[in-house]
Coordinates of C-alpha atoms in Angstrom, one line a residue:
X17 CA -22.9 79.8 -12.6
X18 CA -22.5 81.5 -16.0
X19 CA -23.6 79.7 -19.1
X20 CA -20.8 78.0 -21.0
X21 CA -19.5 79.3 -24.3
X22 CA -20.6 76.7 -26.8
X23 CA -19.6 76.1 -30.4
X24 CA -23.0 75.1 -31.9
X25 CA -23.1 73.6 -35.3
X26 CA -26.3 73.1 -37.4
X27 CA -25.8 70.9 -40.5
X28 CA -28.7 71.6 -43.0
X29 CA -29.4 70.1 -46.4
X30 CA -27.9 73.1 -48.2
X31 CA -25.9 75.0 -45.6
X32 CA -23.6 74.3 -42.6
X33 CA -24.0 76.9 -39.9
X34 CA -21.9 77.4 -36.8
X35 CA -21.7 79.9 -34.0
X36 CA -19.9 80.7 -30.7
X37 CA -22.6 81.6 -28.2
X38 CA -23.8 81.4 -24.6
X39 CA -27.4 80.9 -23.8
X40 CA -29.3 84.2 -23.7
X41 CA -26.5 86.0 -25.5
X42 CA -25.9 87.1 -29.1
X43 CA -23.4 85.0 -31.0
X44 CA -19.8 85.9 -30.4
X45 CA -19.0 84.8 -33.9
X46 CA -20.8 82.9 -36.7
X47 CA -19.9 81.2 -39.9
X48 CA -21.5 79.3 -42.7
X49 CA -20.5 77.0 -45.6
X50 CA -22.4 75.2 -48.4
X51 CA -23.3 71.6 -47.8
X52 CA -20.9 69.8 -50.2
X53 CA -22.3 68.6 -53.6
X54 CA -22.4 64.9 -53.9
X55 CA -22.6 64.3 -50.2
X56 CA -19.3 62.5 -49.9
X57 CA -18.6 61.6 -46.2
X58 CA -15.1 63.2 -46.1
X59 CA -16.3 66.3 -47.9
X60 CA -19.1 66.9 -45.3
X61 CA -16.6 66.2 -42.4
X62 CA -14.1 68.7 -43.9
X63 CA -16.7 71.3 -44.5
X64 CA -18.0 71.0 -40.9
X65 CA -14.5 71.2 -39.3
X66 CA -13.4 74.1 -41.6
X67 CA -16.5 76.0 -40.4
X68 CA -15.6 75.3 -36.8
X69 CA -12.0 76.4 -37.3
X70 CA -13.1 79.7 -38.7
X71 CA -14.6 80.6 -35.3
X72 CA -11.7 79.6 -33.2
X73 CA -9.9 83.0 -33.6
X74 CA -12.8 84.6 -31.9
X75 CA -12.7 82.5 -28.7
X76 CA -12.2 79.0 -27.3
X77 CA -15.5 77.2 -26.5
X78 CA -16.1 75.1 -23.4
X79 CA -17.9 72.5 -25.4
X80 CA -19.3 71.5 -28.8
X81 CA -22.9 70.7 -29.7
X82 CA -24.2 69.4 -33.0
X83 CA -27.6 69.5 -34.7
X84 CA -28.6 68.4 -38.2
X85 CA -31.4 67.9 -40.6
X86 CA -33.3 64.8 -39.5
X87 CA -34.1 61.7 -41.6
X88 CA -31.0 61.2 -43.6
X89 CA -29.0 58.0 -44.1
X90 CA -25.4 56.9 -43.4
X91 CA -24.1 53.4 -43.8
X92 CA -20.8 52.2 -42.5
X93 CA -19.1 48.8 -42.7
X94 CA -17.3 46.9 -39.9
X95 CA -14.2 49.0 -40.4
X96 CA -16.3 52.2 -40.2
X97 CA -15.7 52.9 -43.8
X98 CA -18.7 54.5 -45.7
X99 CA -21.0 52.6 -48.0
X100 CA -22.6 54.8 -50.6
X101 CA -23.3 58.5 -50.2
X102 CA -24.0 60.4 -47.0
X103 CA -27.7 61.4 -47.6
X104 CA -28.9 64.5 -45.6
X105 CA -32.5 63.7 -46.5
X106 CA -34.5 61.0 -48.2
X107 CA -35.6 61.8 -51.7
X108 CA -37.6 58.8 -52.8
X109 CA -41.0 58.5 -54.5
X110 CA -43.4 57.0 -51.9
X111 CA -45.0 54.9 -54.6
X112 CA -41.6 53.3 -55.2
X113 CA -40.7 52.9 -51.6
X114 CA -40.4 49.5 -50.0
X115 CA -43.7 48.8 -48.2
X116 CA -43.2 49.0 -44.4
X117 CA -45.7 49.3 -41.6
X118 CA -44.4 52.3 -39.6
X119 CA -47.5 53.0 -37.6
X120 CA -45.7 52.9 -34.3
X121 CA -42.8 55.0 -35.5
X122 CA -44.7 58.3 -35.5
X123 CA -43.7 59.1 -39.1
X124 CA -46.2 60.2 -41.7
X125 CA -47.5 57.2 -43.5
X126 CA -47.1 58.7 -47.0
X127 CA -43.5 60.0 -46.5
X128 CA -40.4 57.8 -47.2
X129 CA -37.9 57.5 -44.4
X130 CA -34.4 56.2 -43.9
X131 CA -35.9 52.8 -43.3
X132 CA -37.7 52.9 -46.7
X133 CA -34.5 54.0 -48.4
X134 CA -32.4 51.3 -46.9
X135 CA -35.0 48.6 -47.7
X136 CA -35.0 49.8 -51.3
X137 CA -31.2 49.7 -51.5
X138 CA -30.9 46.2 -50.0
X139 CA -33.7 45.0 -52.3
X140 CA -31.9 46.4 -55.4
X141 CA -28.5 45.0 -54.3
X142 CA -28.7 42.1 -51.8
X143 CA -24.9 42.0 -51.7
X144 CA -24.9 45.1 -49.5
X145 CA -26.6 43.3 -46.7
X146 CA -23.6 41.6 -45.1
X147 CA -21.5 44.7 -45.5
X148 CA -23.8 47.1 -43.6
X149 CA -22.7 47.2 -40.0
X150 CA -23.8 50.6 -38.7
X151 CA -26.9 52.6 -39.8
X152 CA -27.5 56.2 -38.9
X153 CA -27.7 59.7 -40.4
X154 CA -25.5 62.7 -40.9
X155 CA -25.5 63.8 -37.3
X156 CA -24.6 60.3 -36.1
X157 CA -21.8 60.1 -38.6
X158 CA -20.3 63.4 -37.5
X159 CA -20.6 62.6 -33.8
X160 CA -18.7 59.3 -34.4
X161 CA -16.0 61.3 -36.2
X162 CA -15.8 63.8 -33.4
X163 CA -15.9 61.4 -30.4
X164 CA -15.9 57.8 -31.6
X165 CA -19.4 57.3 -30.1
X166 CA -22.2 55.9 -32.3
X167 CA -25.1 57.8 -30.7
X168 CA -28.3 59.7 -31.6
X169 CA -31.0 61.8 -29.9
X170 CA -34.7 60.7 -29.6
X171 CA -35.9 63.3 -32.2
X172 CA -33.4 62.3 -34.8
X173 CA -34.2 58.6 -34.1
X174 CA -37.9 59.3 -34.4
X175 CA -37.4 60.6 -38.0
X176 CA -35.6 57.5 -39.2
X177 CA -38.6 55.1 -39.4
X178 CA -36.7 52.6 -37.2
X179 CA -37.9 54.1 -33.9
X180 CA -40.8 52.8 -31.8
X181 CA -42.5 55.7 -30.0
X182 CA -44.4 53.4 -27.6
X183 CA -41.2 51.8 -26.2
X184 CA -38.6 54.5 -26.8
X185 CA -36.3 52.0 -28.4
X186 CA -35.5 50.8 -31.9
X187 CA -38.2 48.6 -33.4
X188 CA -37.0 45.0 -33.8
X189 CA -40.0 44.4 -36.2
X190 CA -38.9 47.2 -38.6
X191 CA -35.3 46.1 -38.4
X192 CA -36.3 42.6 -39.3
X193 CA -38.5 43.9 -42.2
X194 CA -35.7 45.9 -43.6
X195 CA -33.1 43.2 -42.9
X196 CA -30.6 44.8 -40.5
X197 CA -29.4 44.0 -37.1
X198 CA -30.7 46.6 -34.5
X199 CA -27.4 46.4 -32.8
X200 CA -26.0 48.5 -35.7
X201 CA -28.3 51.5 -34.9
X202 CA -27.0 54.2 -32.6
X203 CA -27.4 54.4 -28.8
X204 CA -30.1 56.9 -28.0
X205 CA -29.3 59.7 -25.5
X206 CA -31.2 62.8 -24.4
X207 CA -30.0 66.0 -26.1
X208 CA -28.3 67.4 -23.0
X209 CA -26.1 64.3 -22.5
X210 CA -22.3 64.6 -23.0
X211 CA -21.7 61.7 -25.3
X212 CA -17.9 61.9 -25.3
X213 CA -15.0 64.2 -25.9
X214 CA -13.0 65.2 -29.0
X215 CA -10.5 62.6 -30.1
X216 CA -7.0 63.7 -30.9
X217 CA -7.7 63.5 -34.6
X218 CA -11.0 65.4 -34.3
X219 CA -9.3 68.1 -32.1
X220 CA -6.7 68.7 -34.7
X221 CA -9.3 69.0 -37.4
X222 CA -11.4 71.4 -35.4
X223 CA -8.5 73.4 -33.9
X224 CA -9.8 72.6 -30.4
X225 CA -8.2 71.0 -27.4
X226 CA -8.4 67.2 -27.3
X227 CA -10.9 66.2 -24.6
X228 CA -13.3 69.1 -25.3
X229 CA -16.8 67.7 -24.3
X230 CA -19.4 67.1 -27.0
X231 CA -23.1 67.2 -26.2
X232 CA -25.5 64.9 -28.0
X233 CA -27.5 67.8 -29.4
X234 CA -30.8 67.5 -31.3
X235 CA -32.4 67.5 -34.8
X236 CA -32.9 70.9 -36.5
X237 CA -36.7 70.9 -36.1
X238 CA -36.9 70.9 -32.3
X239 CA -33.9 73.2 -32.1
X240 CA -35.9 75.7 -34.1
X241 CA -38.8 75.4 -31.7
X242 CA -36.4 76.1 -28.8
X243 CA -34.8 79.0 -30.5
X244 CA -38.3 80.6 -31.1
X245 CA -39.5 79.8 -27.6
X246 CA -42.3 77.6 -29.1
X247 CA -42.1 75.1 -26.3
X248 CA -45.7 74.5 -25.3
X249 CA -48.7 72.9 -27.1
X250 CA -50.2 76.3 -27.9
X251 CA -47.3 77.7 -29.9
X252 CA -46.4 76.4 -33.3
X253 CA -43.0 77.1 -34.9
X254 CA -43.3 77.5 -38.7
X255 CA -40.2 77.0 -40.7
X256 CA -40.2 78.0 -44.4
X257 CA -37.5 76.8 -46.7
X258 CA -37.3 74.1 -49.3
X259 CA -39.8 72.3 -47.1
X260 CA -42.5 74.1 -45.1
X261 CA -42.8 72.6 -41.6
X262 CA -44.9 73.4 -38.6
X263 CA -44.2 71.8 -35.2
X264 CA -45.6 72.1 -31.7
X265 CA -43.6 70.8 -28.7
X266 CA -44.6 70.1 -25.2
X267 CA -44.6 67.9 -22.2
X268 CA -46.6 64.6 -22.1
X269 CA -46.2 61.3 -20.3
X270 CA -47.0 59.4 -23.5
X271 CA -46.7 60.2 -27.2
X272 CA -49.7 62.1 -28.6
X273 CA -52.0 60.2 -31.0
X274 CA -52.1 61.9 -34.5
X275 CA -53.3 61.1 -37.9
X276 CA -51.3 59.7 -40.9
X277 CA -50.7 63.2 -42.3
X278 CA -48.7 64.4 -39.3
X279 CA -45.6 63.2 -37.5
X280 CA -44.8 62.6 -33.9
X281 CA -41.3 62.9 -32.5
X282 CA -39.8 62.0 -29.1
X283 CA -37.7 65.0 -28.2
X284 CA -36.4 64.2 -24.7
X285 CA -37.5 62.4 -21.6
X286 CA -41.2 63.5 -21.2
X287 CA -41.2 65.8 -24.1
X288 CA -42.8 65.3 -27.5
X289 CA -43.3 67.1 -30.8
X290 CA -46.2 67.0 -33.3
X291 CA -45.8 68.4 -36.8
X292 CA -46.6 68.4 -40.4
X293 CA -44.7 69.2 -43.5
X294 CA -45.0 69.7 -47.3
X295 CA -42.6 70.6 -50.1
X296 CA -43.0 74.3 -50.4
X297 CA -43.4 74.4 -54.2
X298 CA -45.7 71.4 -54.4
X299 CA -48.9 72.9 -53.0
X300 CA -50.6 76.3 -52.9
X301 CA -50.3 78.1 -49.5
X302 CA -48.1 75.5 -47.8
X303 CA -48.1 77.3 -44.5
X304 CA -51.9 77.1 -44.2
X305 CA -51.9 73.4 -45.1
X306 CA -49.4 72.4 -42.4
X307 CA -51.0 74.6 -39.8
X308 CA -54.4 73.2 -40.5
X309 CA -53.2 69.7 -40.2
X310 CA -51.8 70.3 -36.7
X311 CA -54.7 72.6 -35.7
X312 CA -57.1 69.7 -36.1
X313 CA -55.3 68.0 -33.2
X314 CA -53.7 70.8 -31.1
X315 CA -55.2 74.1 -29.9
X316 CA -52.7 76.4 -31.6
X317 CA -52.9 80.0 -30.3
X318 CA -49.8 81.6 -31.8
X319 CA -47.5 80.9 -34.8
X320 CA -43.8 81.9 -34.7
X321 CA -42.3 82.1 -38.2
X322 CA -38.7 81.3 -39.0
X323 CA -37.0 81.1 -42.4
X324 CA -39.5 83.5 -44.0
X325 CA -41.6 86.6 -43.4
X326 CA -44.8 86.4 -41.4
X327 CA -46.3 88.6 -44.2
X328 CA -46.1 85.5 -46.4
X329 CA -48.3 83.6 -44.0
X330 CA -52.0 84.3 -44.2
X331 CA -52.7 83.6 -40.5
X332 CA -53.5 86.4 -38.0
X333 CA -51.7 84.5 -35.3
X334 CA -48.3 84.5 -37.1
X335 CA -45.4 86.7 -36.2
X336 CA -41.8 86.6 -37.3
X337 CA -39.1 85.6 -34.9
X338 CA -36.1 87.9 -34.9
X339 CA -33.1 86.7 -36.9
X340 CA -31.0 86.0 -33.8
X341 CA -33.8 84.0 -32.1
X342 CA -34.5 82.1 -35.4
X343 CA -31.0 80.9 -35.6
X344 CA -31.0 77.1 -34.8
X345 CA -27.6 77.4 -33.2
X346 CA -29.3 79.4 -30.4
X347 CA -31.5 76.4 -29.6
X348 CA -28.4 74.2 -29.5
X349 CA -26.6 76.6 -27.1
X350 CA -29.7 76.6 -24.8
X351 CA -29.6 72.8 -24.6
X352 CA -26.0 72.8 -23.6
X353 CA -26.4 75.6 -21.1
X354 CA -29.4 74.1 -19.5
X355 CA -27.7 70.6 -19.4
X356 CA -24.7 72.0 -17.6
X357 CA -26.9 73.5 -14.9
X358 CA -29.5 70.7 -14.5
X359 CA -29.8 68.2 -11.7
X360 CA -32.4 66.0 -13.3
X361 CA -33.9 65.7 -16.8
X362 CA -33.7 68.7 -19.1
X363 CA -36.8 70.9 -19.4
X364 CA -37.2 73.1 -22.5
X365 CA -38.5 76.6 -21.7
X366 CA -38.2 80.0 -23.3
X367 CA -34.9 80.4 -21.4
X368 CA -33.5 77.0 -22.3
X369 CA -33.3 73.4 -21.1
X370 CA -33.0 73.6 -17.3

């Protein structure tokens, strides 16, 4: 069975990227657009669908799969109308953040999350509380516009602050501390799950047939690991951009125990990621800092660099990943191809999720 042609979309904090590709093949076509200033919900939706439409003259995909920066915030009321801005990431001084015990979430203890941000918003304006019906992020909002489903993947859920790694579900304690109903959080599905198909309105917006299947997809971090073939505990994927992030990904029955300066993310059934991040301009030699944090817990043997040159990383294990393999849309296409072929849970390998 040949791998399906997939329209893979990666929504970052500054750029929206899309590509038509099959697993193991170069992109048939690719496009990009800036993330809209002001982060208005409709503006983000129109930018994403316009990027998809640009690709349609190069071929008709069998499916659509979506990835996005993790950790943002989207609030909707009971009519599914937006409340406030669509935030791709949380920019909040930790000292000003609402105090929450997120020990079981896997998030770094000194880094604000969507849970912190929402707690601060509700504390500043209690009248918002009865209006907030659905709580998610950018990816969840876009999946709802595409299919009508309110759904997330484990990695994106892990970055929110609301997730409980030990149970693999939303934390009732954190929801109570913030003051929201956990029923308003998305359903959690593995990345290779088809969560629905394009609605008639979404199909018109994307210039795709109604009924085109949509995979759940994954956050941008694990997608980068998959693109770089960094899918075992000995290989770290180092991404250099506004934030410098290092992440290792591998199979475990239970989540790894890490310190407060690292994060743990549930990627898929039986798969976990451990990572560390810093603002690139905030510290000297950010790559070394994040690699040392992970290296104290995981036996890293090789470092695969994306979003920057390996010559900028003072580490003899580092090597750059080629531009095509570094493209996050490649990781998304691998998930979709592996999911289409699998008979049980997806397994990330250098060749994809099989």
